[in-house]
mmCIF file of C-alpha atoms in Angstrom:
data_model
loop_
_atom_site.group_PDB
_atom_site.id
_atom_site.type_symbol
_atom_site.label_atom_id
_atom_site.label_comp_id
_atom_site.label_asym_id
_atom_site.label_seq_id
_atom_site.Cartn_x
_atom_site.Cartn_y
_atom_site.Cartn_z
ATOM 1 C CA UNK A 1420 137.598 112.402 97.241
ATOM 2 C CA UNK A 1421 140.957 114.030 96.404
ATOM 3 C CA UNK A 1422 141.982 111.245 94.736
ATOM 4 C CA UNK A 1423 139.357 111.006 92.640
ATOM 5 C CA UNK A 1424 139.131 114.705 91.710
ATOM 6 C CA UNK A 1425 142.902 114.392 90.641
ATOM 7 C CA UNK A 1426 142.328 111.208 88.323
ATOM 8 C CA UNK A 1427 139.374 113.047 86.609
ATOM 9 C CA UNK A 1428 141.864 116.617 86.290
ATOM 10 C CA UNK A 1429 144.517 113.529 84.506
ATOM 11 C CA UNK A 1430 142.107 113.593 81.766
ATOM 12 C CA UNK A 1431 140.774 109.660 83.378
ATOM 13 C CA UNK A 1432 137.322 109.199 84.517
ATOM 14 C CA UNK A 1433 136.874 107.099 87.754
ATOM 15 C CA UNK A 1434 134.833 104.232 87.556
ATOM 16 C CA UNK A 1435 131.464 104.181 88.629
ATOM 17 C CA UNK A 1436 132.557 101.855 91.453
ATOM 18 C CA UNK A 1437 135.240 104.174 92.250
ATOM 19 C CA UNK A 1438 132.626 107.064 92.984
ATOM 20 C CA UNK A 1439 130.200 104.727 94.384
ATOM 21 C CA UNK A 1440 132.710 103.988 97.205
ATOM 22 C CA UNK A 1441 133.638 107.476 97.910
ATOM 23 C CA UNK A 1442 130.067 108.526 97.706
ATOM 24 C CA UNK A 1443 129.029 105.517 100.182
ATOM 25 C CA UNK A 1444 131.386 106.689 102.770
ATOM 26 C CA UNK A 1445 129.893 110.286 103.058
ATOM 27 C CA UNK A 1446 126.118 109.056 102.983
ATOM 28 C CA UNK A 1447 127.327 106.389 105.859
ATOM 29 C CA UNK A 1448 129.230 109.679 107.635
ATOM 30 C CA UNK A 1449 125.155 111.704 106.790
ATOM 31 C CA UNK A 1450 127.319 113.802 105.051
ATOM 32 C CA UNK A 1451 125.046 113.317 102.302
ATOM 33 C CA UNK A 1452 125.889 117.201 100.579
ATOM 34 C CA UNK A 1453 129.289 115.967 100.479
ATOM 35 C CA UNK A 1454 128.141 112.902 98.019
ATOM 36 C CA UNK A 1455 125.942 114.906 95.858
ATOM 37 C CA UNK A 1456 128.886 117.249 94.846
ATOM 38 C CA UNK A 1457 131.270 114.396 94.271
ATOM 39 C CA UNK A 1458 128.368 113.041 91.541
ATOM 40 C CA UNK A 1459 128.238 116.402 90.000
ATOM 41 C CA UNK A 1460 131.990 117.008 90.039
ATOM 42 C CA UNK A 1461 132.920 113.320 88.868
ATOM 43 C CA UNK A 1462 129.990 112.829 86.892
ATOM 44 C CA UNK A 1463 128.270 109.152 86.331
ATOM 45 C CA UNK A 1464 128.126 109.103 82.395
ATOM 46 C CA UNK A 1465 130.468 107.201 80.133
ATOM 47 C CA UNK A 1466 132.510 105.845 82.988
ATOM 48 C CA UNK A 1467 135.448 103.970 81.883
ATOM 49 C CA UNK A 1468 137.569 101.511 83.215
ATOM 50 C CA UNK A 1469 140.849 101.731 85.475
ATOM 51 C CA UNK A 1470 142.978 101.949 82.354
ATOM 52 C CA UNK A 1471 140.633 104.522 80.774
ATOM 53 C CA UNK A 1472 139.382 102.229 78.031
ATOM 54 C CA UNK A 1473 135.561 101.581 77.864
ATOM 55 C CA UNK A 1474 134.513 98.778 80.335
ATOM 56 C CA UNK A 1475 133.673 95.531 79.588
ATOM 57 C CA UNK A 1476 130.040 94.780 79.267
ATOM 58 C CA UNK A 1477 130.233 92.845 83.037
ATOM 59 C CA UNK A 1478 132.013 95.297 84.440
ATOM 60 C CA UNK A 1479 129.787 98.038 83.029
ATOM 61 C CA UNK A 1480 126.885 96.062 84.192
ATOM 62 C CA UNK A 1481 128.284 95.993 87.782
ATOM 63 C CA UNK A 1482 128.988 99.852 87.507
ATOM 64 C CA UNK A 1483 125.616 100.764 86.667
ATOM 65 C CA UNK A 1484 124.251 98.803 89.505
ATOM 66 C CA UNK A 1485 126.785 100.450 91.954
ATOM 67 C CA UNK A 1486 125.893 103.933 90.721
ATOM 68 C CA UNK A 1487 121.975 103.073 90.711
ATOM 69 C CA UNK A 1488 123.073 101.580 94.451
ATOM 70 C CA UNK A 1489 124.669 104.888 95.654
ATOM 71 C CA UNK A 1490 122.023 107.132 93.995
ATOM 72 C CA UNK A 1491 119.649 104.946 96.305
ATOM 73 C CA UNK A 1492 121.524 105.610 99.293
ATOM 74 C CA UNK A 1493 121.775 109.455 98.799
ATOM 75 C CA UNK A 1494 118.224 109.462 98.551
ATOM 76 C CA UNK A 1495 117.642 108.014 101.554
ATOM 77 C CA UNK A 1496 120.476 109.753 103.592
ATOM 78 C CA UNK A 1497 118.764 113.161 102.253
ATOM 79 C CA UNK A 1498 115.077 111.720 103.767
ATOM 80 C CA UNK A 1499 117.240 110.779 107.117
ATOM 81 C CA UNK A 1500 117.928 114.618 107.604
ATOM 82 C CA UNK A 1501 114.822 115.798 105.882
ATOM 83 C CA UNK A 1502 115.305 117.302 103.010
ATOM 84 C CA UNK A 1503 112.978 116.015 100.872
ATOM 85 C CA UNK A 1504 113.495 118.861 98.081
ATOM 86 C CA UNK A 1505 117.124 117.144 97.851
ATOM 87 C CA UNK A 1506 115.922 113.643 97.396
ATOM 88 C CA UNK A 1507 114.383 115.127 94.790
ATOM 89 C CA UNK A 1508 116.905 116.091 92.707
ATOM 90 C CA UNK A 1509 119.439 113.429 93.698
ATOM 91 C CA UNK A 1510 115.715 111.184 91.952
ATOM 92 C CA UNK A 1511 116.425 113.552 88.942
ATOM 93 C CA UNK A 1512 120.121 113.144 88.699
ATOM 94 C CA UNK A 1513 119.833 109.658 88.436
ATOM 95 C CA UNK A 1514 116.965 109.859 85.680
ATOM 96 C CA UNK A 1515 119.517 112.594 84.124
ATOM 97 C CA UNK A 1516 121.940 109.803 83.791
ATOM 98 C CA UNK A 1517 120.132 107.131 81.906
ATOM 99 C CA UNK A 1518 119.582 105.633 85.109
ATOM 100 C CA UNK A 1519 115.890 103.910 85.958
ATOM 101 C CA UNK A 1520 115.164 104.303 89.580
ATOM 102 C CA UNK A 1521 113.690 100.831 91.362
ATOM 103 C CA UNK A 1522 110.308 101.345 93.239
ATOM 104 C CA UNK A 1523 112.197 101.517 96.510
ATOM 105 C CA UNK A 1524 113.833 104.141 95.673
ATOM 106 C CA UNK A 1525 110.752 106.529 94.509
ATOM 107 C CA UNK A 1526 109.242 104.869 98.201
ATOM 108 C CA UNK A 1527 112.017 106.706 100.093
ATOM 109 C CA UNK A 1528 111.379 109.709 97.947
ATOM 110 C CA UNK A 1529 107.952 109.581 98.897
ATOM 111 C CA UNK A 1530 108.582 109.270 102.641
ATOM 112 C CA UNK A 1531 110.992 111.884 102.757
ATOM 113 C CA UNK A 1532 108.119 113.829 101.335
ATOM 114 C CA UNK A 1533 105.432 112.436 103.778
ATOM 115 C CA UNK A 1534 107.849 112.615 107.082
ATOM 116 C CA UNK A 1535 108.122 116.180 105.964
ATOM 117 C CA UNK A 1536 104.400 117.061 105.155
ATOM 118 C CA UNK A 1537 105.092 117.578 101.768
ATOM 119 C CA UNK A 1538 102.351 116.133 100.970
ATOM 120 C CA UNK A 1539 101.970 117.480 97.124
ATOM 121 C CA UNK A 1540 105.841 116.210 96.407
ATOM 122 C CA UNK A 1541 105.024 112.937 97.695
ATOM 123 C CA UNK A 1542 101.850 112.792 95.150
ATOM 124 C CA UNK A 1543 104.796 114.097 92.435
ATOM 125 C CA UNK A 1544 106.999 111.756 92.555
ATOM 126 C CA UNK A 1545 103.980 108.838 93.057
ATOM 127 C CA UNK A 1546 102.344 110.558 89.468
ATOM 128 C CA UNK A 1547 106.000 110.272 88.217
ATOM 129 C CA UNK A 1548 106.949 106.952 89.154
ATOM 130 C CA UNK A 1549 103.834 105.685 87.345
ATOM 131 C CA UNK A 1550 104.488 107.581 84.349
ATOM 132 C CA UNK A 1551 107.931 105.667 83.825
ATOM 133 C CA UNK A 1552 106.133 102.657 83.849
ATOM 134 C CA UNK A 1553 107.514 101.859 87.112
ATOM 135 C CA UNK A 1554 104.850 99.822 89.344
ATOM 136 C CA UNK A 1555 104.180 100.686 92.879
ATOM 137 C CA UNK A 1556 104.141 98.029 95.479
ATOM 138 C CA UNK A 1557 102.618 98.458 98.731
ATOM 139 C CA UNK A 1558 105.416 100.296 100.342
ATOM 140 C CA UNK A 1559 104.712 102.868 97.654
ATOM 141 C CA UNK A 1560 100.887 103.097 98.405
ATOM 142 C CA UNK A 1561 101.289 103.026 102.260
ATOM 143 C CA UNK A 1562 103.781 106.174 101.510
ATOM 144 C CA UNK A 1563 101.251 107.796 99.813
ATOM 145 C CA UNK A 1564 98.155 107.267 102.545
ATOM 146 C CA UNK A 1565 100.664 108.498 105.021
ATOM 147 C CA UNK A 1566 101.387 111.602 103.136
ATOM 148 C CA UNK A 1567 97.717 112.654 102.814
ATOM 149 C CA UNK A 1568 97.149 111.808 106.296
ATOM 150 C CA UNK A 1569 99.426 113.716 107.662
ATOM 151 C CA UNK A 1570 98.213 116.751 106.551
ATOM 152 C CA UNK A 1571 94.853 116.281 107.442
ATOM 153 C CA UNK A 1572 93.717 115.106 103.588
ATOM 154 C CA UNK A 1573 91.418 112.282 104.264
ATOM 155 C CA UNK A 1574 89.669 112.679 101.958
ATOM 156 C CA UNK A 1575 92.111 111.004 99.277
ATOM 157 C CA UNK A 1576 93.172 108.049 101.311
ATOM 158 C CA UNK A 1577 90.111 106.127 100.006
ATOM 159 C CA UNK A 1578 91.045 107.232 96.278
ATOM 160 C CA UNK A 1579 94.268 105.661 97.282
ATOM 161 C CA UNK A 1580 93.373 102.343 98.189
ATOM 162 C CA UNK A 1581 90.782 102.109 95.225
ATOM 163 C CA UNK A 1582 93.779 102.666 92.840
ATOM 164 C CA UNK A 1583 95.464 99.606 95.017
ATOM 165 C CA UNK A 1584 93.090 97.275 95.022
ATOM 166 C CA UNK A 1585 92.815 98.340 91.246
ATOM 167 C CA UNK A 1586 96.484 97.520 90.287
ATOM 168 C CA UNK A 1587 95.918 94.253 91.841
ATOM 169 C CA UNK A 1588 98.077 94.783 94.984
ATOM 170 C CA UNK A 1589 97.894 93.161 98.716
ATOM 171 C CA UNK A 1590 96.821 95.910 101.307
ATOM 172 C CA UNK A 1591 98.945 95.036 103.994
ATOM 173 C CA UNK A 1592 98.645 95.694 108.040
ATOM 174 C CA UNK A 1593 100.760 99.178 107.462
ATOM 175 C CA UNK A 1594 98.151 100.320 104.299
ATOM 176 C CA UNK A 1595 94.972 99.714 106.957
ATOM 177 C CA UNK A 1596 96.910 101.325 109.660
ATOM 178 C CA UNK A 1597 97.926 104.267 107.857
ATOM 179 C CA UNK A 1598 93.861 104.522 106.699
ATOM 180 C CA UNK A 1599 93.061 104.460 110.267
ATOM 181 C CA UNK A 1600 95.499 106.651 111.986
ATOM 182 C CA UNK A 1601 94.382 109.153 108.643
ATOM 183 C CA UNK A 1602 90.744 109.121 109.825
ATOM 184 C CA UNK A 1603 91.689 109.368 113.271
ATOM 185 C CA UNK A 1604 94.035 112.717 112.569
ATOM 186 C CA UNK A 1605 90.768 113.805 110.903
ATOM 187 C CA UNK A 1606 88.794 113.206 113.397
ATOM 188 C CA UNK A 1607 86.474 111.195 111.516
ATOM 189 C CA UNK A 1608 86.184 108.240 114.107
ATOM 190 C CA UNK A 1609 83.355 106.540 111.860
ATOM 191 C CA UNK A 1610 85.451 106.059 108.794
ATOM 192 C CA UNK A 1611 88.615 104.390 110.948
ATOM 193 C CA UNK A 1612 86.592 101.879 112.389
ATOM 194 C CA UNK A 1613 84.944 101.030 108.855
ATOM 195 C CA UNK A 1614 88.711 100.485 107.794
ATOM 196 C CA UNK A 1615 89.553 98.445 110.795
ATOM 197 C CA UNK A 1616 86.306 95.937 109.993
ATOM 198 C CA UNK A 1617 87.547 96.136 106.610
ATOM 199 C CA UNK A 1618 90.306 94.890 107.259
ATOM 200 C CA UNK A 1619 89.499 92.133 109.426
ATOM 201 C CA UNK A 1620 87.304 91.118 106.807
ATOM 202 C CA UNK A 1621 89.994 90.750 104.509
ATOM 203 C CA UNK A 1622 91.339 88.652 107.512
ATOM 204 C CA UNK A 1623 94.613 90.590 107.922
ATOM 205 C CA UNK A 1624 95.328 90.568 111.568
ATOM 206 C CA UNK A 1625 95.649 94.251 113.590
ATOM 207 C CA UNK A 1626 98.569 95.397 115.062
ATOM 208 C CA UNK A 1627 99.876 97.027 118.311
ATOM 209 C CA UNK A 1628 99.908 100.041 116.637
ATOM 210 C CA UNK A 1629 96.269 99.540 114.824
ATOM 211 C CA UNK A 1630 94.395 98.595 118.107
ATOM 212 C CA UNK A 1631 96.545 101.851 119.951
ATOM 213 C CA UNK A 1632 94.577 104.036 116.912
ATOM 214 C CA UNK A 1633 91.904 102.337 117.071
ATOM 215 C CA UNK A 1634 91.463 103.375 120.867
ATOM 216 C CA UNK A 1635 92.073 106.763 120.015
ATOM 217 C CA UNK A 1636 89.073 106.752 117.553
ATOM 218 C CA UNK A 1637 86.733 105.277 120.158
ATOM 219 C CA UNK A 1638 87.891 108.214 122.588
ATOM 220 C CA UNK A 1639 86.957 110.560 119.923
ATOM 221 C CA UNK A 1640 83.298 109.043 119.417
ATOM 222 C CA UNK A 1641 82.931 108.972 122.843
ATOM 223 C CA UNK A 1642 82.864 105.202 123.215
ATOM 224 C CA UNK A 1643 86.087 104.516 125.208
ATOM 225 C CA UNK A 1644 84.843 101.470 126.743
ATOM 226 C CA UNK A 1645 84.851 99.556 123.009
#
């Protein structure tokens, strides 16, 4: 980090590698804070190579993916130790920079959200990932059916799925899960076991962790012996 900070005060910028590697150590260490302030001390724009001279096109291509890399992994160190506000702005950093998060890394955003029961950040960042013209994949929607869950918002976890099945993508065993264990948390018993014949229907095959919910909503209708 010293290093770094004394090549920048030599009037060179580091590399985008460079910072990436320093950066990488603190998010392995969860020192996650630590990375942040490198990125806005260093800064990511412009980098140039060792020799100060602009980077060849390969290695600029390399850099960019190192610095989209590292942004990814400080987004996901921040949801580790949940601070979802933080993932946040590490997500606008990177958009700061001219950088276009991947879907994976708006679906940690979103979890960090979700874990958190931030439940209107994690419908944020969904509303702003689809603004970019990024597309969600089912991670992202599973994320998002979580989220409402959690907080006891069943009542959007159908909108949800209908915006799923509208983009044209796979519900998996996690999406009807998540629909389930929502229903349950709402204590609306009825509604999970619609989505767990729905989803045999669609022949996807129930979990452990779907037939354990599943239980729990036959407790609650006072039919344990389904």
């Amino acid at each position: 980090e010293k290093v770094l900070q004394r090549i920048a005060n030599a009037g060179y910028r580091p590399t985008a590698l460079d910072v990436s590697a320093v950066s990488g150590a603190f998010v392995q260490q969860q020192q996650a804070h630590r990375a942040l302030e490198l990125f806005r001390l260093i800064g990511v724009a412009g980098t140039k190579s060792e020799r100060g001279s602009a980077a060849p096109t390969e290695n600029h291509d390399d850099s960019r993916a190192a610095t989209i890399d590292t942004f990814h992994s400080l987004v996901h160190c921040f949801g580790e130790v949940g601070e979802p506000g933080e993932a946040l702005k590490v997500l606008q950093a990177m958009q700061s920079e001219g950088l276009q998060p991947r879907a994976d890394t708006y679906n940690l955003v979103i979890n960090a959200c979700a874990q958190s029961g931030d439940c209107d950040r994690a419908v944020e960042a969904f509303n702003d990932m689809q603004r970019r013209g990024i597309r969600p994949n089912a991670g992202t929607f599973n994320r998002v059916i979580y989220a409402f869950g959690a907080v006891g918002r069943s009542d959007k976890v159908m909108d949800v799925f209908h915006v799923m099945q509208r983009l044209g993508i796979e519900p998996t065993v996690v999406t009807y899960t998540s629909m389930v264990n929502a229903f349950v948390q709402s204590n609306q018993p009825d509604k999970a076991v619609e989505v767990f014949q729905l989803m045999q229907q669609q022949g996807i095959r129930p979990d452990e962790v779907t037939y354990n919910s599943m239980i729990n909503a036959f407790v609650q209708s006072n039919q344990p012996d389904k």
